[in-house]
PDB file of C-alpha atoms in Angstrom:
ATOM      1  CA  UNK A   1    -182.841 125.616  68.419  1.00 87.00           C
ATOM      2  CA  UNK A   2    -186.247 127.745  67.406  1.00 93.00           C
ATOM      3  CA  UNK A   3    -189.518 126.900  67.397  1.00 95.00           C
ATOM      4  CA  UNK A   4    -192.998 128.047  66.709  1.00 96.00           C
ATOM      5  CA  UNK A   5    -195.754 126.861  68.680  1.00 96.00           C
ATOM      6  CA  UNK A   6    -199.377 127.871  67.353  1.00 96.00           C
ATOM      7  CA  UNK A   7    -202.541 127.633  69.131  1.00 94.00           C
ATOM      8  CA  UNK A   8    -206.242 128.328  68.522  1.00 94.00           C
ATOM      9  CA  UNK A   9    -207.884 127.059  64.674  1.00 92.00           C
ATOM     10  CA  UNK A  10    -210.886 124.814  64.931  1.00 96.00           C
ATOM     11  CA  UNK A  11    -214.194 124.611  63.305  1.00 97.00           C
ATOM     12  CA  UNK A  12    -216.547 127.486  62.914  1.00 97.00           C
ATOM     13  CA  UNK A  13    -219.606 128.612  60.351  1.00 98.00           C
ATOM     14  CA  UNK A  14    -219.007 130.952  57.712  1.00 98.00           C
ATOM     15  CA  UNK A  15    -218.982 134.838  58.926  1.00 97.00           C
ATOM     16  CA  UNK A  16    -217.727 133.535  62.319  1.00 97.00           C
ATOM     17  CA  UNK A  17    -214.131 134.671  63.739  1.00 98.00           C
ATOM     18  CA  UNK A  18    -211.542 132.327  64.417  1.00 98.00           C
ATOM     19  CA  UNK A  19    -208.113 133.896  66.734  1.00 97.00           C
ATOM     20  CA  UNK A  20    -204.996 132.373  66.098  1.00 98.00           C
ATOM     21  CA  UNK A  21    -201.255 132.620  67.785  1.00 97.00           C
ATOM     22  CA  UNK A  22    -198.308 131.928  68.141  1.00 97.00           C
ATOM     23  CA  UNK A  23    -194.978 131.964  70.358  1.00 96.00           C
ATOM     24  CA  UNK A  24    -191.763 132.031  69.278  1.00 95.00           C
ATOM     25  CA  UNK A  25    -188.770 131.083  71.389  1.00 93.00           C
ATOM     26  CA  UNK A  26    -185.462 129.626  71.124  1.00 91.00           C
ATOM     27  CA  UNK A  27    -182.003 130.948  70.199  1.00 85.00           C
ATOM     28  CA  UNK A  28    -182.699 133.957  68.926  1.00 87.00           C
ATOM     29  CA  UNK A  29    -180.622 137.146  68.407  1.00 89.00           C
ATOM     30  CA  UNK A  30    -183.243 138.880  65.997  1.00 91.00           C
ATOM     31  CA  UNK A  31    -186.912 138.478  64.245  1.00 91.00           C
ATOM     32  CA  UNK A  32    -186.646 140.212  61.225  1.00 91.00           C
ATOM     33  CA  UNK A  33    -190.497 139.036  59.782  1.00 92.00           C
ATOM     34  CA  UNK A  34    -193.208 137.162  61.038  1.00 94.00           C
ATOM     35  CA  UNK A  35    -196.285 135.855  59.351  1.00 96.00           C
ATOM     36  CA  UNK A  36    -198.733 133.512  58.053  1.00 97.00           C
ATOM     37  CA  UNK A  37    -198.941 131.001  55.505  1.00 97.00           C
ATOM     38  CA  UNK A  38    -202.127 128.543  54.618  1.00 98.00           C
ATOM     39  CA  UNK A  39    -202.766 125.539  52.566  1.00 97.00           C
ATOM     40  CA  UNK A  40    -205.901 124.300  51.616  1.00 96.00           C
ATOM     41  CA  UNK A  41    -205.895 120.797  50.246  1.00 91.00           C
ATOM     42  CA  UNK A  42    -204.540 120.004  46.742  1.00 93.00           C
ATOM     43  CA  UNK A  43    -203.221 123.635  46.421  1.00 95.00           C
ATOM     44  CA  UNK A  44    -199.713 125.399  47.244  1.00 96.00           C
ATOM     45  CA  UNK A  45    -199.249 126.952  50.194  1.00 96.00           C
ATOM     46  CA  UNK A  46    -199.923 130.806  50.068  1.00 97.00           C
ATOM     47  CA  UNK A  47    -198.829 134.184  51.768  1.00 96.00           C
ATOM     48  CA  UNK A  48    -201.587 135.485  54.129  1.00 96.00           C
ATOM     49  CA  UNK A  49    -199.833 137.812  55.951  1.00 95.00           C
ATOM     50  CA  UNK A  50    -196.348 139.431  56.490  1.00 92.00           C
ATOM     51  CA  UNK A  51    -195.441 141.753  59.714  1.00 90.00           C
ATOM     52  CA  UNK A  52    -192.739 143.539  59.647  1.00 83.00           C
ATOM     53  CA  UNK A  53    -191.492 146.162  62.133  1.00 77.00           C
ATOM     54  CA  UNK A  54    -189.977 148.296  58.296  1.00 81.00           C
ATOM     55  CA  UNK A  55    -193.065 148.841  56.549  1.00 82.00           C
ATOM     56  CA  UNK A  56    -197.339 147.953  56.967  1.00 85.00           C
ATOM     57  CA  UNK A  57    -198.082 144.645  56.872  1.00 88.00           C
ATOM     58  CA  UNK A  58    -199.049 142.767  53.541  1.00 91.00           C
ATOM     59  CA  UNK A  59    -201.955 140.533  53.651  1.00 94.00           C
ATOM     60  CA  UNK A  60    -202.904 138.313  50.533  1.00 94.00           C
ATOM     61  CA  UNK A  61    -206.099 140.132  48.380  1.00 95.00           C
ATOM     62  CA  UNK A  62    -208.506 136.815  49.809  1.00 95.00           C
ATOM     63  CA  UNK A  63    -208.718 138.329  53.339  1.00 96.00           C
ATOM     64  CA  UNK A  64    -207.493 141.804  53.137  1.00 96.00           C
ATOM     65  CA  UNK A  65    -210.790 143.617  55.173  1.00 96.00           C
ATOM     66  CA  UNK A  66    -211.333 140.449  56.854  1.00 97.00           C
ATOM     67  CA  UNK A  67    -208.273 139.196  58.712  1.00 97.00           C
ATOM     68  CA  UNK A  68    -205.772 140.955  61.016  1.00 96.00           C
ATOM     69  CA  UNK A  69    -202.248 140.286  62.257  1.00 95.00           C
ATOM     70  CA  UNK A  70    -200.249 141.987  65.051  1.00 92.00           C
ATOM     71  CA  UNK A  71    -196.916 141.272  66.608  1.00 93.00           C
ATOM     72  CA  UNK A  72    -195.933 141.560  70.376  1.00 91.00           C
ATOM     73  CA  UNK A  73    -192.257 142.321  69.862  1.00 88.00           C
ATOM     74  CA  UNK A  74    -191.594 142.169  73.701  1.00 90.00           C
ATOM     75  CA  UNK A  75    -193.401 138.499  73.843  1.00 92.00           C
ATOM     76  CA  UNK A  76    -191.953 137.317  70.507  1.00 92.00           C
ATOM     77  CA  UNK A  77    -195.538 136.549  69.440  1.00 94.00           C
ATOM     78  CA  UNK A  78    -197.812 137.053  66.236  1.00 95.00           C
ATOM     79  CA  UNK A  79    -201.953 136.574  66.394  1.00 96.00           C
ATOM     80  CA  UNK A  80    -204.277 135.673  63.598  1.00 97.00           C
ATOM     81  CA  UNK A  81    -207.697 137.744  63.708  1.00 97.00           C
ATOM     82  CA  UNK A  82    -210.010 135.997  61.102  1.00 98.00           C
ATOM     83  CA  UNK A  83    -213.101 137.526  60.710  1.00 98.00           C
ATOM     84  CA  UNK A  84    -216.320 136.879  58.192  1.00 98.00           C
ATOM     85  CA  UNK A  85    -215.110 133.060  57.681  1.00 98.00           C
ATOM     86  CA  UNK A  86    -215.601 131.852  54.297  1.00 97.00           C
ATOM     87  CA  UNK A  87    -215.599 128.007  53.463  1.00 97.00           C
ATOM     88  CA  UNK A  88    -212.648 128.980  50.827  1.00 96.00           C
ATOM     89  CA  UNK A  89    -210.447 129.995  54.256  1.00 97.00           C
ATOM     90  CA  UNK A  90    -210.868 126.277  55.260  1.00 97.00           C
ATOM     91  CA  UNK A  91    -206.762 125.245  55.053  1.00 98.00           C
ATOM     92  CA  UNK A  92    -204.321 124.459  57.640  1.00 98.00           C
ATOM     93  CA  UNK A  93    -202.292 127.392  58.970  1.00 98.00           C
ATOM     94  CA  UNK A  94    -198.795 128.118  59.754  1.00 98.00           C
ATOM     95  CA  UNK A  95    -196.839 130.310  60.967  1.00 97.00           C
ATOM     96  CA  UNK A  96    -193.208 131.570  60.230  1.00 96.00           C
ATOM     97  CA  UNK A  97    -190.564 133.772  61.009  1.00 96.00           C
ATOM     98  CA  UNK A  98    -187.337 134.765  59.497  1.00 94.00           C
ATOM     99  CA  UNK A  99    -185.093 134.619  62.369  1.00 94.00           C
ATOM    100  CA  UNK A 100    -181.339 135.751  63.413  1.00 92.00           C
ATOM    101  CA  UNK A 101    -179.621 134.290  65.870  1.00 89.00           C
ATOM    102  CA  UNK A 102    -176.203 135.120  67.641  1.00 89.00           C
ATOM    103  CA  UNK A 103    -173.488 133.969  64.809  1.00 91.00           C
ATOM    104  CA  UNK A 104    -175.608 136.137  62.278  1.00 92.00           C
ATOM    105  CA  UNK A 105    -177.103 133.200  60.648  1.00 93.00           C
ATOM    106  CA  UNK A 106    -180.486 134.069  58.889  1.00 95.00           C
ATOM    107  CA  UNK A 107    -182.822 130.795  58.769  1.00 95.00           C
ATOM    108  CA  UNK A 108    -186.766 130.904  58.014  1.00 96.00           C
ATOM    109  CA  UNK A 109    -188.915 128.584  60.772  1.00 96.00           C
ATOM    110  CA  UNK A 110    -192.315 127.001  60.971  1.00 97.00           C
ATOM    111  CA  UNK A 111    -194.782 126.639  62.868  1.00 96.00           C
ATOM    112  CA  UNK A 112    -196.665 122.976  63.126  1.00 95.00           C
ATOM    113  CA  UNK A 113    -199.681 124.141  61.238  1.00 96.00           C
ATOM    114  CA  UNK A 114    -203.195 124.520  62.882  1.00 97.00           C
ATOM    115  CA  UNK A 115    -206.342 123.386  60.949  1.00 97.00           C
ATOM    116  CA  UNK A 116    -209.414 125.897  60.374  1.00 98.00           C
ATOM    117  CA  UNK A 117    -212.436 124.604  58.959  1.00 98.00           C
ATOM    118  CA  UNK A 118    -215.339 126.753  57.819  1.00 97.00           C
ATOM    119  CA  UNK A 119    -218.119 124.975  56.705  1.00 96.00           C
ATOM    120  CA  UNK A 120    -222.403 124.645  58.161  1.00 95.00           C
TER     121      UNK A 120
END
């Protein structure tokens, strides 16, 4: 069993900074990629960031500049550093991570989502 448990999110006012995290834990032999997802009402979810221990990390063209994501690989955790807040970042976010555990069995998880809001 895996999960993903995220904290922070909230409310703030556009060009404020919002932190998000979160802990993974469970039976796991390997992360491979951690990252983070959003999804804004009526729309698909999108790509926001991807960490990976192979190559830089990819953020989505909306918030490259603006946010920042880092992984503890000791911890098994990933943060969320939003910066300059734009109503259009208002979505709930989640968390994932491509996980393999002891039989060699790849599986992708989420997190429950968190909610950001950006608005005056």
């Amino acid at each position: 069993q895996v999960q993903l448990v995220e904290s922070g999110g909230g409310l703030v006012q556009p060009g404020g900074s919002l932190r998000l995290s979160c802990v993974v834990s469970g039976d796991i032999s390997r992360i491979l990629t951690m990252g983070w997802y959003r999804q804004a009402p009526g729309k698909q979810r999108e790509p926001i960031a991807v960490v990976a221990s192979t190559r830089p990390t990819d953020y989505n063209d909306s918030v490259k500049g603006r946010f920042t994501s880092s992984r503890d690989y000791v911890k098994n955790t990933i943060d969320l550093q939003m910066n300059s807040l734009k109503p259009e970042d208002t979505a709930v976010y989640y968390c994932y991570s491509l996980i393999e555990n002891r039989l060699f069995q790849r599986d992708i998880y989420w997190g429950q989502g968190t909610q950001v809001t950006v608005s005056s």
